[in-house]
Short mmCIF file of C-alpha atoms and ligand atoms in Angstrom, two decimals:
data_model
loop_
_atom_site.label_atom_id
_atom_site.label_comp_id
_atom_site.label_asym_id
_atom_site.label_seq_id
_atom_site.Cartn_x
_atom_site.Cartn_y
_atom_site.Cartn_z
CA UNK O 581 -81.05 -173.44 -108.39
CA UNK O 582 -80.28 -177.02 -107.34
CA UNK O 583 -78.33 -179.32 -109.62
CA UNK O 584 -78.04 -183.10 -109.57
CA UNK O 585 -76.08 -185.38 -111.85
CA UNK O 586 -77.20 -188.59 -113.51
CA UNK O 587 -73.91 -190.50 -113.46
CA UNK O 588 -73.87 -192.43 -116.71
CA UNK O 589 -70.23 -192.05 -117.73
CA UNK O 590 -69.84 -190.25 -121.04
CA UNK O 591 -73.63 -189.93 -121.23
CA UNK O 592 -73.95 -188.28 -117.81
CA UNK O 593 -76.23 -185.24 -117.61
CA UNK O 594 -77.36 -182.62 -115.14
CA UNK O 595 -80.83 -182.04 -113.70
CA UNK O 596 -81.33 -178.37 -112.89
CA UNK O 597 -84.24 -177.57 -110.55
CA UNK O 598 -85.42 -174.05 -109.75
CA UNK O 599 -87.81 -171.18 -110.38
CA UNK O 600 -87.63 -169.30 -113.67
CA UNK O 601 -85.13 -171.58 -115.40
CA UNK O 602 -87.16 -171.45 -118.61
CA UNK O 603 -85.89 -167.90 -119.24
CA UNK O 604 -82.27 -168.85 -118.70
CA UNK O 605 -81.01 -170.09 -122.07
CA UNK O 606 -77.44 -170.10 -120.78
CA UNK O 607 -78.34 -173.36 -119.01
CA UNK O 608 -79.25 -174.91 -122.36
CA UNK O 609 -76.49 -173.51 -124.60
CA UNK O 610 -73.63 -175.75 -123.35
CA UNK O 611 -75.69 -178.81 -124.28
CA UNK O 612 -76.40 -177.91 -127.92
CA UNK O 613 -74.31 -179.24 -130.80
CA UNK O 614 -75.52 -176.43 -133.07
CA UNK O 615 -77.54 -173.33 -132.23
CA UNK O 616 -80.71 -174.91 -133.54
CA UNK O 617 -83.53 -176.66 -131.69
CA UNK O 618 -86.90 -178.20 -132.51
CA UNK O 619 -89.36 -177.88 -129.64
CA UNK O 620 -92.09 -180.47 -129.08
CA UNK O 621 -94.95 -179.29 -126.89
CA UNK O 622 -98.72 -179.64 -126.78
CA UNK O 623 -101.84 -177.53 -127.17
CA UNK O 624 -102.07 -176.82 -123.42
CA UNK O 625 -98.43 -176.17 -122.52
CA UNK O 626 -97.50 -174.38 -125.75
CA UNK O 627 -99.72 -171.34 -125.19
CA UNK O 628 -98.40 -171.06 -121.61
CA UNK O 629 -94.64 -171.43 -122.04
CA UNK O 630 -93.51 -171.85 -125.65
CA UNK O 631 -93.10 -168.15 -126.48
CA UNK O 632 -91.00 -167.58 -123.34
CA UNK O 633 -88.68 -170.45 -124.14
CA UNK O 634 -88.32 -169.39 -127.77
CA UNK O 635 -87.62 -165.78 -126.82
CA UNK O 636 -84.93 -166.83 -124.35
CA UNK O 637 -83.33 -169.08 -126.97
CA UNK O 638 -83.56 -166.45 -129.70
CA UNK O 639 -81.92 -163.84 -127.44
CA UNK O 640 -79.08 -166.34 -126.98
CA UNK O 641 -78.71 -166.79 -130.76
CA UNK O 642 -80.49 -170.14 -131.00
CA UNK O 643 -83.02 -170.64 -133.80
CA UNK O 644 -86.08 -172.75 -133.03
CA UNK O 645 -89.00 -174.42 -134.69
CA UNK O 646 -91.92 -175.95 -132.81
CA UNK O 647 -94.56 -178.61 -133.16
CA UNK O 648 -97.66 -178.77 -130.97
CA UNK O 649 -99.27 -182.14 -130.27
CA UNK O 650 -102.84 -182.85 -129.19
CA UNK O 651 -103.05 -183.09 -125.40
CA UNK O 652 -103.39 -186.21 -123.35
CA UNK O 653 -102.52 -189.83 -122.73
CA UNK O 654 -105.02 -190.93 -125.40
CA UNK O 655 -102.69 -189.31 -127.98
CA UNK O 656 -99.52 -191.07 -126.85
CA UNK O 657 -99.59 -193.17 -130.02
CA UNK O 658 -98.07 -193.75 -133.46
CA UNK O 659 -100.27 -191.20 -135.16
CA UNK O 660 -99.18 -188.40 -132.85
CA UNK O 661 -95.56 -189.56 -132.89
CA UNK O 662 -95.66 -189.16 -136.65
CA UNK O 663 -96.58 -185.49 -136.26
CA UNK O 664 -93.15 -185.00 -134.70
CA UNK O 665 -91.38 -186.75 -137.59
CA UNK O 666 -93.49 -184.77 -140.10
CA UNK O 667 -92.38 -181.52 -138.46
CA UNK O 668 -88.72 -182.50 -138.15
CA UNK O 669 -88.56 -183.56 -141.79
CA UNK O 670 -90.65 -180.64 -142.99
CA UNK O 671 -88.35 -178.20 -141.20
CA UNK O 672 -85.28 -180.05 -142.54
CA UNK O 673 -83.95 -180.67 -139.06
CA UNK O 674 -80.56 -182.31 -139.04
CA UNK O 675 -78.99 -184.86 -136.75
CA UNK O 676 -77.21 -182.02 -135.00
CA UNK O 677 -80.50 -180.23 -134.23
CA UNK O 678 -81.49 -180.71 -130.59
CA UNK O 679 -85.04 -181.75 -129.85
CA UNK O 680 -86.52 -180.07 -126.77
CA UNK O 681 -89.50 -181.66 -124.97
CA UNK O 682 -91.57 -178.93 -123.32
CA UNK O 683 -94.44 -180.48 -121.37
CA UNK O 684 -95.44 -183.31 -119.07
CA UNK O 685 -94.58 -186.97 -119.22
CA UNK O 686 -96.64 -187.63 -122.33
CA UNK O 687 -94.77 -185.01 -124.38
CA UNK O 688 -91.44 -186.06 -122.82
CA UNK O 689 -91.92 -189.78 -123.50
CA UNK O 690 -93.02 -189.19 -127.11
CA UNK O 691 -90.41 -186.54 -127.91
CA UNK O 692 -87.69 -188.73 -126.40
CA UNK O 693 -88.76 -191.68 -128.51
CA UNK O 694 -88.85 -189.49 -131.62
CA UNK O 695 -85.34 -188.23 -130.79
CA UNK O 696 -84.07 -191.78 -130.41
CA UNK O 697 -85.28 -192.68 -133.89
CA UNK O 698 -84.98 -189.51 -135.99
CA UNK O 699 -82.05 -190.04 -138.34
CA UNK O 700 -81.06 -192.87 -135.95
CA UNK O 701 -80.72 -190.50 -133.03
CA UNK O 702 -80.66 -186.76 -132.38
CA UNK O 703 -79.79 -185.11 -129.06
CA UNK O 704 -82.68 -184.09 -126.83
CA UNK O 705 -83.40 -182.04 -123.75
CA UNK O 706 -86.23 -182.48 -121.26
CA UNK O 707 -88.04 -179.39 -119.99
CA UNK O 708 -90.67 -181.04 -117.76
CA UNK O 709 -93.66 -178.91 -116.73
CA UNK O 710 -95.69 -181.26 -114.49
CA UNK O 711 -94.77 -182.47 -111.02
CA UNK O 712 -94.85 -186.05 -112.28
CA UNK O 713 -92.43 -185.32 -115.10
CA UNK O 714 -90.14 -183.25 -112.85
CA UNK O 715 -89.85 -186.04 -110.26
CA UNK O 716 -89.82 -189.02 -112.56
CA UNK O 717 -90.43 -189.27 -116.31
CA UNK O 718 -87.90 -186.67 -117.50
CA UNK O 719 -85.06 -188.50 -115.74
CA UNK O 720 -83.65 -191.86 -116.75
CA UNK O 721 -84.14 -192.18 -120.48
CA UNK O 722 -87.25 -194.33 -120.73
CA UNK O 723 -89.18 -193.18 -123.77
CA UNK O 724 -92.29 -194.75 -125.27
CA UNK O 725 -95.71 -194.64 -126.81
CA UNK O 726 -98.71 -196.76 -125.85
CA UNK O 727 -100.29 -199.62 -127.78
CA UNK O 728 -103.98 -200.51 -127.35
CA UNK O 729 -102.78 -203.85 -125.92
CA UNK O 730 -100.32 -202.38 -123.46
CA UNK O 731 -98.97 -199.20 -121.94
CA UNK O 732 -95.53 -197.89 -123.03
CA UNK O 733 -95.01 -201.05 -125.08
CA UNK O 734 -93.18 -199.40 -127.99
CA UNK O 735 -90.14 -197.41 -126.97
CA UNK O 736 -86.42 -197.07 -126.34
CA UNK O 737 -83.93 -196.27 -123.63
CA UNK O 738 -82.53 -192.93 -124.76
CA UNK O 739 -80.99 -190.45 -122.34
CA UNK O 740 -81.43 -186.67 -122.62
CA UNK O 741 -78.51 -184.22 -122.58
CA UNK O 742 -80.11 -182.16 -119.84
CA UNK O 743 -83.20 -181.95 -117.64
CA UNK O 744 -84.36 -178.41 -116.91
CA UNK O 745 -87.12 -178.39 -114.30
CA UNK O 746 -88.57 -174.91 -113.90
CA UNK O 747 -90.68 -175.16 -110.74
CA UNK O 748 -92.54 -171.95 -111.67
CA UNK O 749 -94.34 -173.89 -114.40
CA UNK O 750 -96.10 -175.84 -111.64
CA UNK O 751 -98.03 -172.64 -110.78
CA UNK O 752 -100.41 -173.33 -113.67
CA UNK O 753 -100.73 -177.08 -113.11
CA UNK O 754 -104.28 -178.18 -112.22
CA UNK O 755 -104.65 -179.56 -108.66
CA UNK O 756 -105.59 -183.02 -109.91
CA UNK O 757 -102.34 -183.21 -111.90
CA UNK O 758 -100.30 -182.05 -108.90
CA UNK O 759 -101.84 -184.83 -106.83
CA UNK O 760 -101.11 -187.37 -109.57
CA UNK O 761 -97.45 -186.31 -109.42
CA UNK O 762 -97.44 -186.92 -105.68
CA UNK O 763 -98.11 -190.62 -106.34
CA UNK O 764 -94.65 -190.96 -107.89
CA UNK O 765 -93.12 -188.89 -105.07
CA UNK O 766 -94.66 -191.18 -102.43
CA UNK O 767 -93.37 -194.13 -104.47
CA UNK O 768 -89.72 -193.20 -103.77
CA UNK O 769 -90.42 -193.19 -100.03
CA UNK O 770 -92.09 -196.56 -100.27
CA UNK O 771 -89.46 -198.32 -102.34
CA UNK O 772 -86.17 -197.08 -100.91
CA UNK O 773 -86.29 -193.94 -98.77
CA UNK O 774 -88.04 -194.39 -95.43
CA UNK O 775 -86.79 -191.02 -94.12
CA UNK O 776 -88.38 -189.32 -97.13
CA UNK O 777 -91.65 -191.18 -96.43
CA UNK O 778 -91.60 -189.81 -92.88
CA UNK O 779 -90.86 -186.33 -94.26
CA UNK O 780 -93.84 -186.70 -96.60
CA UNK O 781 -96.09 -187.67 -93.70
CA UNK O 782 -95.12 -184.39 -92.04
CA UNK O 783 -95.23 -182.20 -95.15
CA UNK O 784 -97.83 -183.53 -97.59
CA UNK O 785 -100.18 -180.58 -96.97
CA UNK O 786 -97.36 -178.14 -97.75
CA UNK O 787 -96.88 -179.88 -101.09
CA UNK O 788 -100.60 -179.70 -101.83
CA UNK O 789 -100.47 -175.99 -100.99
CA UNK O 790 -97.55 -175.66 -103.45
CA UNK O 791 -95.12 -174.38 -100.82
CA UNK O 792 -92.08 -173.66 -102.95
CA UNK O 793 -89.35 -174.88 -100.62
CA UNK O 794 -91.25 -178.09 -99.92
CA UNK O 795 -91.78 -178.71 -103.63
CA UNK O 796 -88.12 -178.13 -104.45
CA UNK O 797 -87.08 -180.47 -101.64
CA UNK O 798 -89.48 -183.20 -102.84
CA UNK O 799 -88.42 -182.84 -106.48
CA UNK O 800 -84.74 -182.91 -105.61
CA UNK O 801 -85.08 -185.89 -103.26
CA UNK O 802 -87.16 -187.79 -105.84
CA UNK O 803 -84.68 -187.07 -108.63
CA UNK O 804 -81.77 -188.03 -106.39
CA UNK O 805 -83.40 -191.39 -105.72
CA UNK O 806 -84.17 -191.94 -109.38
CA UNK O 807 -80.74 -190.83 -110.59
CA UNK O 808 -79.04 -193.22 -108.17
CA UNK O 809 -81.07 -196.20 -109.36
CA UNK O 810 -80.72 -195.32 -113.05
CA UNK O 811 -76.95 -194.88 -112.73
CA UNK O 812 -76.70 -198.40 -111.30
CA UNK O 813 -79.13 -200.10 -113.68
CA UNK O 814 -79.85 -197.97 -116.73
CA UNK O 815 -81.68 -200.61 -118.80
CA UNK O 816 -83.58 -202.32 -115.98
CA UNK O 817 -81.69 -205.57 -115.70
CA UNK O 818 -82.55 -205.64 -111.99
CA UNK O 819 -82.89 -202.86 -109.42
CA UNK O 820 -84.52 -200.31 -111.73
CA UNK O 821 -87.66 -202.46 -111.81
CA UNK O 822 -88.29 -201.31 -108.22
CA UNK O 823 -89.23 -197.89 -109.64
CA UNK O 824 -92.29 -199.61 -111.06
CA UNK O 825 -94.00 -200.18 -107.70
CA UNK O 826 -97.74 -200.07 -108.40
CA UNK O 827 -97.17 -199.77 -112.14
CA UNK O 828 -98.10 -203.30 -113.26
CA UNK O 829 -101.47 -202.97 -111.53
CA UNK O 830 -101.65 -199.32 -112.61
CA UNK O 831 -100.93 -200.01 -116.28
CA UNK O 832 -103.78 -202.56 -116.23
CA UNK O 833 -106.07 -199.82 -114.92
CA UNK O 834 -104.96 -197.36 -117.60
CA UNK O 835 -105.25 -199.82 -120.47
CA UNK O 836 -108.40 -201.48 -119.09
CA UNK O 837 -110.34 -198.23 -118.73
CA UNK O 838 -108.92 -196.68 -121.91
CA UNK O 839 -105.91 -194.36 -121.83
CA UNK O 840 -106.66 -191.01 -120.25
CA UNK O 841 -109.67 -192.12 -118.16
CA UNK O 842 -107.55 -192.24 -115.03
CA UNK O 843 -104.37 -190.16 -114.76
CA UNK O 844 -101.17 -192.19 -114.72
CA UNK O 845 -100.37 -191.09 -111.16
CA UNK O 846 -103.86 -192.02 -109.95
CA UNK O 847 -103.48 -195.50 -111.42
CA UNK O 848 -100.03 -195.83 -109.81
CA UNK O 849 -101.50 -194.86 -106.41
CA UNK O 850 -104.23 -197.51 -106.61
CA UNK O 851 -101.62 -199.97 -107.91
CA UNK O 852 -99.30 -199.21 -104.97
CA UNK O 853 -102.20 -200.01 -102.61
CA UNK O 854 -102.74 -203.33 -104.40
CA UNK O 855 -99.03 -204.10 -104.03
CA UNK O 856 -99.20 -203.18 -100.32
CA UNK O 857 -102.29 -205.37 -99.89
CA UNK O 858 -100.55 -208.35 -101.49
CA UNK O 859 -97.39 -207.75 -99.43
CA UNK O 860 -99.55 -207.82 -96.30
CA UNK O 861 -101.29 -211.03 -97.38
CA UNK O 862 -97.85 -212.61 -97.81
CA UNK O 863 -97.03 -211.56 -94.27
CA UNK O 864 -94.29 -209.14 -95.36
CA UNK O 865 -95.82 -205.94 -94.01
CA UNK O 866 -98.31 -205.38 -91.23
CA UNK O 867 -101.88 -204.17 -91.50
CA UNK O 868 -100.71 -201.06 -89.63
CA UNK O 869 -98.15 -200.37 -92.38
CA UNK O 870 -100.84 -200.81 -95.07
CA UNK O 871 -102.97 -198.34 -93.13
CA UNK O 872 -100.07 -195.87 -93.02
CA UNK O 873 -99.54 -196.20 -96.78
CA UNK O 874 -103.26 -195.74 -97.37
CA UNK O 875 -103.34 -192.66 -95.15
CA UNK O 876 -100.59 -190.81 -97.03
CA UNK O 877 -102.29 -191.53 -100.37
CA UNK O 878 -105.64 -190.35 -99.02
CA UNK O 879 -104.10 -187.16 -97.64
CA UNK O 880 -102.52 -186.53 -101.05
CA UNK O 881 -106.00 -186.75 -102.60
CA UNK O 882 -105.18 -189.97 -104.44
CA UNK O 883 -107.37 -193.04 -104.96
CA UNK O 884 -106.69 -195.98 -102.64
CA UNK O 885 -108.78 -198.43 -104.64
CA UNK O 886 -108.78 -199.31 -108.31
CA UNK O 887 -111.81 -199.11 -110.59
CA UNK O 888 -114.27 -202.01 -110.62
CA UNK O 889 -112.87 -203.92 -113.58
CA UNK O 890 -113.25 -207.72 -113.43
CA UNK O 891 -110.29 -209.28 -111.61
CA UNK O 892 -109.77 -211.55 -114.63
CA UNK O 893 -109.34 -208.49 -116.82
CA UNK O 894 -106.74 -207.06 -114.44
CA UNK O 895 -104.87 -210.35 -114.52
CA UNK O 896 -105.06 -210.65 -118.32
CA UNK O 897 -103.73 -207.12 -118.81
CA UNK O 898 -100.99 -207.65 -116.23
CA UNK O 899 -99.89 -210.83 -118.04
CA UNK O 900 -98.75 -208.61 -120.93
CA UNK O 901 -96.56 -206.42 -118.71
CA UNK O 902 -92.92 -205.72 -119.65
CA UNK O 903 -91.85 -207.30 -116.37
CA UNK O 904 -93.21 -210.69 -117.41
CA UNK O 905 -90.26 -213.04 -117.91
CA UNK O 906 -90.65 -216.65 -119.10
CA UNK O 907 -94.38 -216.23 -118.55
CA UNK O 908 -93.88 -215.31 -114.88
CA UNK O 909 -95.17 -212.01 -113.61
CA UNK O 910 -92.50 -210.16 -111.64
CA UNK O 911 -94.22 -207.85 -109.17
CA UNK O 912 -92.72 -205.12 -107.03
CA UNK O 913 -93.80 -205.73 -103.46
CA UNK O 914 -92.88 -204.34 -100.04
CA UNK O 915 -90.88 -205.96 -97.25
CA UNK O 916 -91.43 -202.79 -95.24
CA UNK O 917 -91.99 -199.10 -95.90
CA UNK O 918 -88.83 -198.03 -97.71
CA UNK O 919 -87.91 -201.56 -98.73
CA UNK O 920 -89.24 -202.86 -102.05
CA UNK O 921 -88.34 -206.19 -103.61
CA UNK O 922 -88.92 -207.94 -106.92
CA UNK O 923 -91.12 -211.01 -106.47
CA UNK O 924 -91.76 -213.52 -109.25
CA UNK O 925 -93.52 -216.23 -107.28
CA UNK O 926 -96.82 -214.72 -106.20
CA UNK O 927 -99.68 -217.15 -106.77
CA UNK O 928 -102.32 -216.01 -109.23
CA UNK O 929 -105.01 -216.56 -106.58
CA UNK O 930 -103.19 -214.28 -104.10
CA UNK O 931 -102.72 -211.56 -106.71
CA UNK O 932 -106.40 -211.81 -107.64
CA UNK O 933 -107.45 -211.64 -103.99
CA UNK O 934 -105.34 -208.52 -103.41
CA UNK O 935 -106.86 -206.86 -106.47
CA UNK O 936 -110.39 -207.81 -105.39
CA UNK O 937 -109.75 -206.37 -101.92
CA UNK O 938 -108.55 -203.10 -103.44
CA UNK O 939 -111.21 -202.64 -106.15
CA UNK O 940 -114.02 -200.14 -105.83
P1 NAD M 672 -99.24 -185.28 -119.05
O1 NAD M 672 -98.01 -185.15 -119.81
O2 NAD M 672 -100.47 -185.75 -119.74
O3 NAD M 672 -99.57 -183.88 -118.36
C1 NAD M 672 -100.70 -183.76 -117.55
C2 NAD M 672 -101.62 -182.64 -118.03
O4 NAD M 672 -101.09 -181.38 -117.60
C3 NAD M 672 -101.75 -182.53 -119.53
O5 NAD M 672 -103.05 -182.12 -119.85
C4 NAD M 672 -100.76 -181.42 -119.87
O6 NAD M 672 -101.04 -180.78 -121.09
C5 NAD M 672 -100.93 -180.50 -118.71
N1 NAD M 672 -99.79 -179.66 -118.36
C6 NAD M 672 -98.48 -179.98 -118.43
N2 NAD M 672 -97.74 -179.02 -117.88
C7 NAD M 672 -98.60 -178.06 -117.46
C8 NAD M 672 -98.43 -176.82 -116.79
N3 NAD M 672 -97.23 -176.41 -116.38
N4 NAD M 672 -99.53 -176.08 -116.53
C9 NAD M 672 -100.77 -176.53 -116.89
N5 NAD M 672 -100.99 -177.71 -117.50
C10 NAD M 672 -99.91 -178.47 -117.77
O7 NAD M 672 -99.06 -186.25 -117.79
P2 NAD M 672 -97.85 -186.46 -116.75
O8 NAD M 672 -98.50 -186.83 -115.50
O9 NAD M 672 -96.90 -185.33 -116.77
O10 NAD M 672 -97.08 -187.71 -117.35
C11 NAD M 672 -97.70 -188.96 -117.44
C12 NAD M 672 -96.97 -189.78 -118.48
O11 NAD M 672 -95.62 -189.99 -118.07
C13 NAD M 672 -97.57 -191.14 -118.71
O12 NAD M 672 -97.72 -191.39 -120.08
C14 NAD M 672 -96.56 -192.09 -118.10
O13 NAD M 672 -96.55 -193.34 -118.73
C15 NAD M 672 -95.28 -191.34 -118.30
N6 NAD M 672 -94.21 -191.71 -117.37
C16 NAD M 672 -93.00 -192.00 -117.90
C17 NAD M 672 -91.94 -192.30 -117.06
C18 NAD M 672 -90.58 -192.53 -117.64
O14 NAD M 672 -89.69 -192.95 -116.90
N7 NAD M 672 -90.37 -192.24 -118.90
C19 NAD M 672 -92.13 -192.32 -115.68
C20 NAD M 672 -93.38 -192.02 -115.16
C21 NAD M 672 -94.42 -191.71 -116.03
N1 LIG M 673 -90.71 -194.95 -114.02
C1 LIG M 673 -89.91 -196.15 -114.01
C2 LIG M 673 -88.54 -195.96 -114.52
O1 LIG M 673 -88.15 -194.92 -114.96
O2 LIG M 673 -87.78 -196.90 -114.50
#
């Protein structure tokens, strides 16, 4: 097992990464206030892993209840969030009960938000079961639901007590979901870790083949990058925004097509290509670097162009992004591979041209 720390003072927490951790309740016990948990999962992950987790907890003397949500990004909304509150209240969960999110980023984001609000805050633990959630969404305390007018628009910063990433759960992950997770892995190389990008160029096929050592290395390196950024800028006053490379374009794709049409990671990949395209048009990176970025996404089985939505629709959706400040869109662009910057002065025409060049 590998362990990293998210250094947030008295709210610091460990990230454990390894095979079979789901059966090891002794990793969870030290983080519980009381031996009682409420598990939030969904209709796909529950049948695969819920019984195992509950058995491990029960053998360790921890009682558990569970609520299963409908699956998918289209259900990351108020109505589904309420199912969690219904269950917590119905089961008379207390503030000292720990909420456990067992699933991908959708379950983790919704369960985390529910934990932040239930009785004004209950402790929670992330047990991520997708590559994307193990490398990104389970770490850092961003929790949210979607609104029809914008992705992740209703939410809170709320840190977990623990992240338990059992890499064996990735065995059942569909290939398309694994590839979507790779978009966020590639992102770390692009924004701040050139050596990791080079490693990915040499090892992307191993990751696609689910080579265990390669996966553990990529998850650990991704989490290390994320933990470092989050520790320095927990609530995104500055540097943390870099983690959103490709996301402003990507969120427009997700909202524009309707949540769930494209996977989040797929939208991020196309969005990263739009950001690379714009960076190139500004003269910040070369065409050869854009080509290199495109190649790694292609090899990972990810889209390198967005869907054919009207450019005006992209721009309108992007204007509602959380990174808009005083009406100015702050984009994450590249000054090189491994060197992302926040840029608030891109001309609308240039942004539109980059989108048009990277639309199907
Ligand atoms: P997801 O949660 O929808 O999971 C993908 C699919 O895989 C779902 O159908 C799920 O039921 C299924 N699944 C999960 N684990 C499985 C397993 N082990 N075996 C088989 N099937 C499994 O999607 P995701 O890609 O994990 O997360 C995407 C979400 O994460 C988006 O809503 C995005 O906004 C959010 N996100 C949040 C942050 C953050 O910092 N909070 C960062 C990145 C992404
Ligand atoms: N995924 C962006 C962040 O956590 O800040």
